[in-house]
């Protein structure tokens, strides 16, 4: 079977990343350097994810004034409501944002492949592998994240079933295109329909959330808390009550290298404080009362932007300075030093509070696309110098590395939210986005170009391998969903529960992922 790599395994690899002198190095040493470079790019994706989530949080928490007339008191009542619907935010900004590394990688692969009658395989391979990583390892992590005995279930089962249906249909539809409708060929209309199905997913999910008649499923919705994140959860609230200096609370997330919690979009607390920095203060006795006033007053753009560079250059956070373990403290300093180039580069992104976060949101996507472009180049070189099939690299290393934002987002939701809705919705919706947008848009680009230039469809050279991976994924994913349903019946919730059974479920999900990776690798390698 023909693999995704166009370079024979026994040929000399004359390609290089930075300078021609790389070709004089030994293959093993080059492979080691390229794998290190790939890992460092994944670290960069993790770092930009922090900035991206902050900007997305500002976008989603935007509210508007709504004027209502009270017929009893004959007065106007002004209230504020969120601009974004929670369900739509989960499917669009959250799922799309966490999947953007894979999507941008696939689009770059398609643009590089324009003019070729055969589609590239790096993008689809990464997206199918990412779907498997999302469904199995991320579910495995989310199941064991809640505290011992703590149960977290899906409150809106109707919305989850809608999302699950479109997630499964995405892969059925992809198989129909590759093997049934037009075998080994993708037409312009098939690519266009694939992209339009993402719009159908959004419409159907919104209809289910709003309980539209004749469209939504007649499934009772459990009572959902008004704020999906407990009131005491926001970090700056906790730390101000503990009399921690406010300067530390603002920078705590970035200095620790952690990802900011995007799920505070469901909280009534304003999160501007996470992004607006103020000078360090010595008088902390009244910090809990005056902190917000100071934050709102300090809105000078240049001051805030300057603080981003100061944060990027800071190697030690106030928390790390308090560590008594010297080696642990040095390890954290080394990690910050490793992140320094990325953090300094991302400091050029405008502050997140400008234009409700949209400018920072778009700039973050641009940086993610740039990193994805470098990842595609490094992956080609790894395949070149090692002879490893690029498809295998795509659905293992690339899929795992680019799915890191999905893992972080779902883990945070499983830890902090009182229900399992967003943690699981992020997984199922990301899988749908991977197909409808991540594969649909690149195929639309190539099929449109081929239709205009050659009046020819887009041919899939390795459709058999991709179709086999889809079948394996479909079977293993059914096993994953069945276990989630059984956990709902036995324990009353999908996540958490007795630690023993949570770990058993975790190991089972990881085993499903190993089965998918091994069988897909054997198929594309021509062994089975």
Short mmCIF file of N, CA, C and O in Angstrom, two decimals, residues 96-146:
data_model
loop_
_atom_site.label_atom_id
_atom_site.label_comp_id
_atom_site.label_asym_id
_atom_site.label_seq_id
_atom_site.Cartn_x
_atom_site.Cartn_y
_atom_site.Cartn_z
N UNK A 96 -14.14 24.38 18.34
CA UNK A 96 -13.36 24.86 17.20
C UNK A 96 -11.99 25.36 17.65
O UNK A 96 -10.98 25.10 17.00
N UNK A 97 -11.97 26.07 18.78
CA UNK A 97 -10.70 26.62 19.25
C UNK A 97 -9.72 25.55 19.66
O UNK A 97 -8.54 25.60 19.30
N UNK A 98 -10.20 24.53 20.41
CA UNK A 98 -9.28 23.49 20.85
C UNK A 98 -8.83 22.60 19.69
O UNK A 98 -7.80 21.93 19.78
N UNK A 99 -9.62 22.57 18.61
CA UNK A 99 -9.26 21.76 17.45
C UNK A 99 -8.51 22.57 16.39
O UNK A 99 -8.15 22.00 15.35
N UNK A 100 -8.27 23.83 16.63
CA UNK A 100 -7.68 24.67 15.59
C UNK A 100 -6.27 24.24 15.19
O UNK A 100 -5.90 24.38 14.02
N UNK A 101 -5.43 23.72 16.11
CA UNK A 101 -4.12 23.25 15.64
C UNK A 101 -4.23 22.18 14.55
O UNK A 101 -3.53 22.23 13.55
N UNK A 102 -5.14 21.21 14.74
CA UNK A 102 -5.33 20.19 13.72
C UNK A 102 -5.94 20.77 12.44
O UNK A 102 -5.55 20.40 11.33
N UNK A 103 -6.91 21.68 12.62
CA UNK A 103 -7.58 22.27 11.46
C UNK A 103 -6.60 23.08 10.62
O UNK A 103 -6.55 22.96 9.39
N UNK A 104 -5.80 23.92 11.28
CA UNK A 104 -4.84 24.73 10.54
C UNK A 104 -3.79 23.87 9.88
O UNK A 104 -3.36 24.15 8.75
N UNK A 105 -3.38 22.78 10.54
CA UNK A 105 -2.41 21.87 9.93
C UNK A 105 -2.99 21.25 8.66
O UNK A 105 -2.30 21.14 7.64
N UNK A 106 -4.27 20.84 8.72
CA UNK A 106 -4.91 20.23 7.55
C UNK A 106 -5.08 21.24 6.42
O UNK A 106 -4.90 20.90 5.24
N UNK A 107 -5.42 22.48 6.75
CA UNK A 107 -5.59 23.50 5.72
C UNK A 107 -4.25 23.83 5.06
O UNK A 107 -4.17 24.00 3.83
N UNK A 108 -3.20 23.93 5.86
CA UNK A 108 -1.86 24.19 5.30
C UNK A 108 -1.45 23.04 4.39
O UNK A 108 -0.91 23.26 3.30
N UNK A 109 -1.73 21.82 4.81
CA UNK A 109 -1.42 20.65 3.98
C UNK A 109 -2.17 20.71 2.66
O UNK A 109 -1.64 20.36 1.60
N UNK A 110 -3.44 21.16 2.69
CA UNK A 110 -4.25 21.26 1.47
C UNK A 110 -3.73 22.36 0.54
O UNK A 110 -3.69 22.18 -0.68
N UNK A 111 -3.33 23.50 1.12
CA UNK A 111 -2.81 24.60 0.30
C UNK A 111 -1.51 24.18 -0.37
O UNK A 111 -1.29 24.47 -1.56
N UNK A 112 -0.66 23.47 0.36
CA UNK A 112 0.59 22.99 -0.23
C UNK A 112 0.33 21.97 -1.33
O UNK A 112 1.15 21.80 -2.25
N UNK A 113 -0.81 21.30 -1.25
CA UNK A 113 -1.14 20.24 -2.21
C UNK A 113 -1.94 20.75 -3.41
O UNK A 113 -2.29 19.97 -4.28
N UNK A 114 -2.27 22.04 -3.44
CA UNK A 114 -3.08 22.58 -4.54
C UNK A 114 -2.38 22.36 -5.87
O UNK A 114 -1.17 22.54 -6.00
N UNK A 115 -3.18 21.95 -6.87
CA UNK A 115 -2.64 21.64 -8.18
C UNK A 115 -2.35 20.18 -8.37
O UNK A 115 -2.09 19.72 -9.48
N UNK A 116 -2.41 19.42 -7.29
CA UNK A 116 -2.19 17.98 -7.35
C UNK A 116 -3.54 17.29 -7.40
O UNK A 116 -4.44 17.61 -6.61
N UNK A 117 -3.71 16.35 -8.30
CA UNK A 117 -4.98 15.66 -8.42
C UNK A 117 -5.24 14.74 -7.23
O UNK A 117 -6.38 14.33 -7.00
N UNK A 118 -4.19 14.40 -6.48
CA UNK A 118 -4.33 13.53 -5.31
C UNK A 118 -4.22 14.34 -4.03
O UNK A 118 -3.35 15.21 -3.91
N UNK A 119 -5.12 14.05 -3.09
CA UNK A 119 -5.14 14.78 -1.82
C UNK A 119 -3.97 14.38 -0.94
O UNK A 119 -3.49 13.25 -1.00
N UNK A 120 -3.52 15.32 -0.13
CA UNK A 120 -2.50 15.00 0.85
C UNK A 120 -3.10 14.18 1.98
O UNK A 120 -4.31 14.22 2.21
N UNK A 121 -2.28 13.45 2.69
CA UNK A 121 -2.78 12.58 3.75
C UNK A 121 -2.43 13.03 5.14
O UNK A 121 -2.96 12.51 6.12
N UNK A 122 -1.54 14.02 5.27
CA UNK A 122 -1.09 14.45 6.59
C UNK A 122 -2.25 15.02 7.40
O UNK A 122 -2.42 14.70 8.58
N UNK A 123 -3.06 15.89 6.78
CA UNK A 123 -4.17 16.50 7.49
C UNK A 123 -5.23 15.50 7.92
O UNK A 123 -5.55 15.39 9.11
N UNK A 124 -5.82 14.71 6.98
CA UNK A 124 -6.81 13.71 7.38
C UNK A 124 -6.29 12.70 8.38
O UNK A 124 -6.99 12.32 9.32
N UNK A 125 -5.03 12.27 8.22
CA UNK A 125 -4.46 11.32 9.17
C UNK A 125 -4.39 11.90 10.57
O UNK A 125 -4.72 11.23 11.55
N UNK A 126 -3.98 13.16 10.67
CA UNK A 126 -3.91 13.82 11.97
C UNK A 126 -5.29 13.97 12.59
O UNK A 126 -5.47 13.75 13.80
N UNK A 127 -6.29 14.31 11.77
CA UNK A 127 -7.62 14.56 12.30
C UNK A 127 -8.30 13.28 12.76
O UNK A 127 -8.98 13.26 13.79
N UNK A 128 -8.14 12.20 12.02
CA UNK A 128 -8.71 10.93 12.46
C UNK A 128 -7.99 10.45 13.72
O UNK A 128 -8.62 9.97 14.67
N UNK A 129 -6.67 10.57 13.75
CA UNK A 129 -5.93 10.21 14.96
C UNK A 129 -6.29 11.09 16.13
O UNK A 129 -6.37 10.63 17.28
N UNK A 130 -6.53 12.37 15.87
CA UNK A 130 -6.94 13.29 16.93
C UNK A 130 -8.30 12.91 17.49
O UNK A 130 -8.53 13.01 18.70
N UNK A 131 -9.20 12.46 16.61
CA UNK A 131 -10.52 12.02 17.08
C UNK A 131 -10.38 10.84 18.03
O UNK A 131 -11.06 10.78 19.07
N UNK A 132 -9.50 9.90 17.70
CA UNK A 132 -9.27 8.75 18.58
C UNK A 132 -8.65 9.20 19.90
O UNK A 132 -9.02 8.71 20.98
N UNK A 133 -7.70 10.14 19.85
CA UNK A 133 -7.07 10.64 21.07
C UNK A 133 -8.11 11.36 21.93
O UNK A 133 -8.12 11.22 23.16
N UNK A 134 -8.97 12.16 21.29
CA UNK A 134 -10.01 12.87 22.03
C UNK A 134 -10.94 11.90 22.74
O UNK A 134 -11.27 12.08 23.92
N UNK A 135 -11.39 10.90 22.01
CA UNK A 135 -12.42 10.02 22.54
C UNK A 135 -11.89 9.09 23.63
O UNK A 135 -12.58 8.85 24.63
N UNK A 136 -10.69 8.57 23.47
CA UNK A 136 -10.20 7.55 24.41
C UNK A 136 -9.32 8.11 25.53
O UNK A 136 -9.71 8.08 26.69
N UNK A 137 -8.10 8.63 25.24
CA UNK A 137 -7.28 9.14 26.35
C UNK A 137 -7.92 10.29 27.13
O UNK A 137 -7.79 10.36 28.35
N UNK A 138 -8.63 11.20 26.43
CA UNK A 138 -9.21 12.33 27.15
C UNK A 138 -10.37 11.87 28.02
O UNK A 138 -10.53 12.32 29.17
N UNK A 139 -11.20 10.95 27.52
CA UNK A 139 -12.23 10.37 28.38
C UNK A 139 -11.60 9.65 29.57
O UNK A 139 -12.11 9.71 30.69
N UNK A 140 -10.47 8.97 29.31
CA UNK A 140 -9.79 8.25 30.39
C UNK A 140 -9.34 9.20 31.49
O UNK A 140 -9.47 8.90 32.69
N UNK A 141 -8.82 10.36 31.10
CA UNK A 141 -8.38 11.36 32.08
C UNK A 141 -9.57 11.94 32.84
O UNK A 141 -9.55 12.07 34.07
N UNK A 142 -10.64 12.28 32.11
CA UNK A 142 -11.80 12.93 32.73
C UNK A 142 -12.50 12.01 33.73
O UNK A 142 -13.06 12.49 34.72
N UNK A 143 -12.48 10.70 33.49
CA UNK A 143 -13.16 9.77 34.39
C UNK A 143 -12.51 9.76 35.77
O UNK A 143 -13.19 9.67 36.80
N UNK A 144 -11.18 9.88 35.83
CA UNK A 144 -10.47 9.76 37.12
C UNK A 144 -10.20 11.12 37.76
O UNK A 144 -9.71 11.16 38.90
N UNK A 145 -10.49 12.22 37.06
CA UNK A 145 -10.18 13.54 37.60
C UNK A 145 -11.01 13.91 38.83
O UNK A 145 -10.48 14.45 39.80
N UNK A 146 -12.34 13.66 38.85
CA UNK A 146 -13.11 14.02 40.06
C UNK A 146 -12.58 13.34 41.30
O UNK A 146 -11.97 12.27 41.25
#
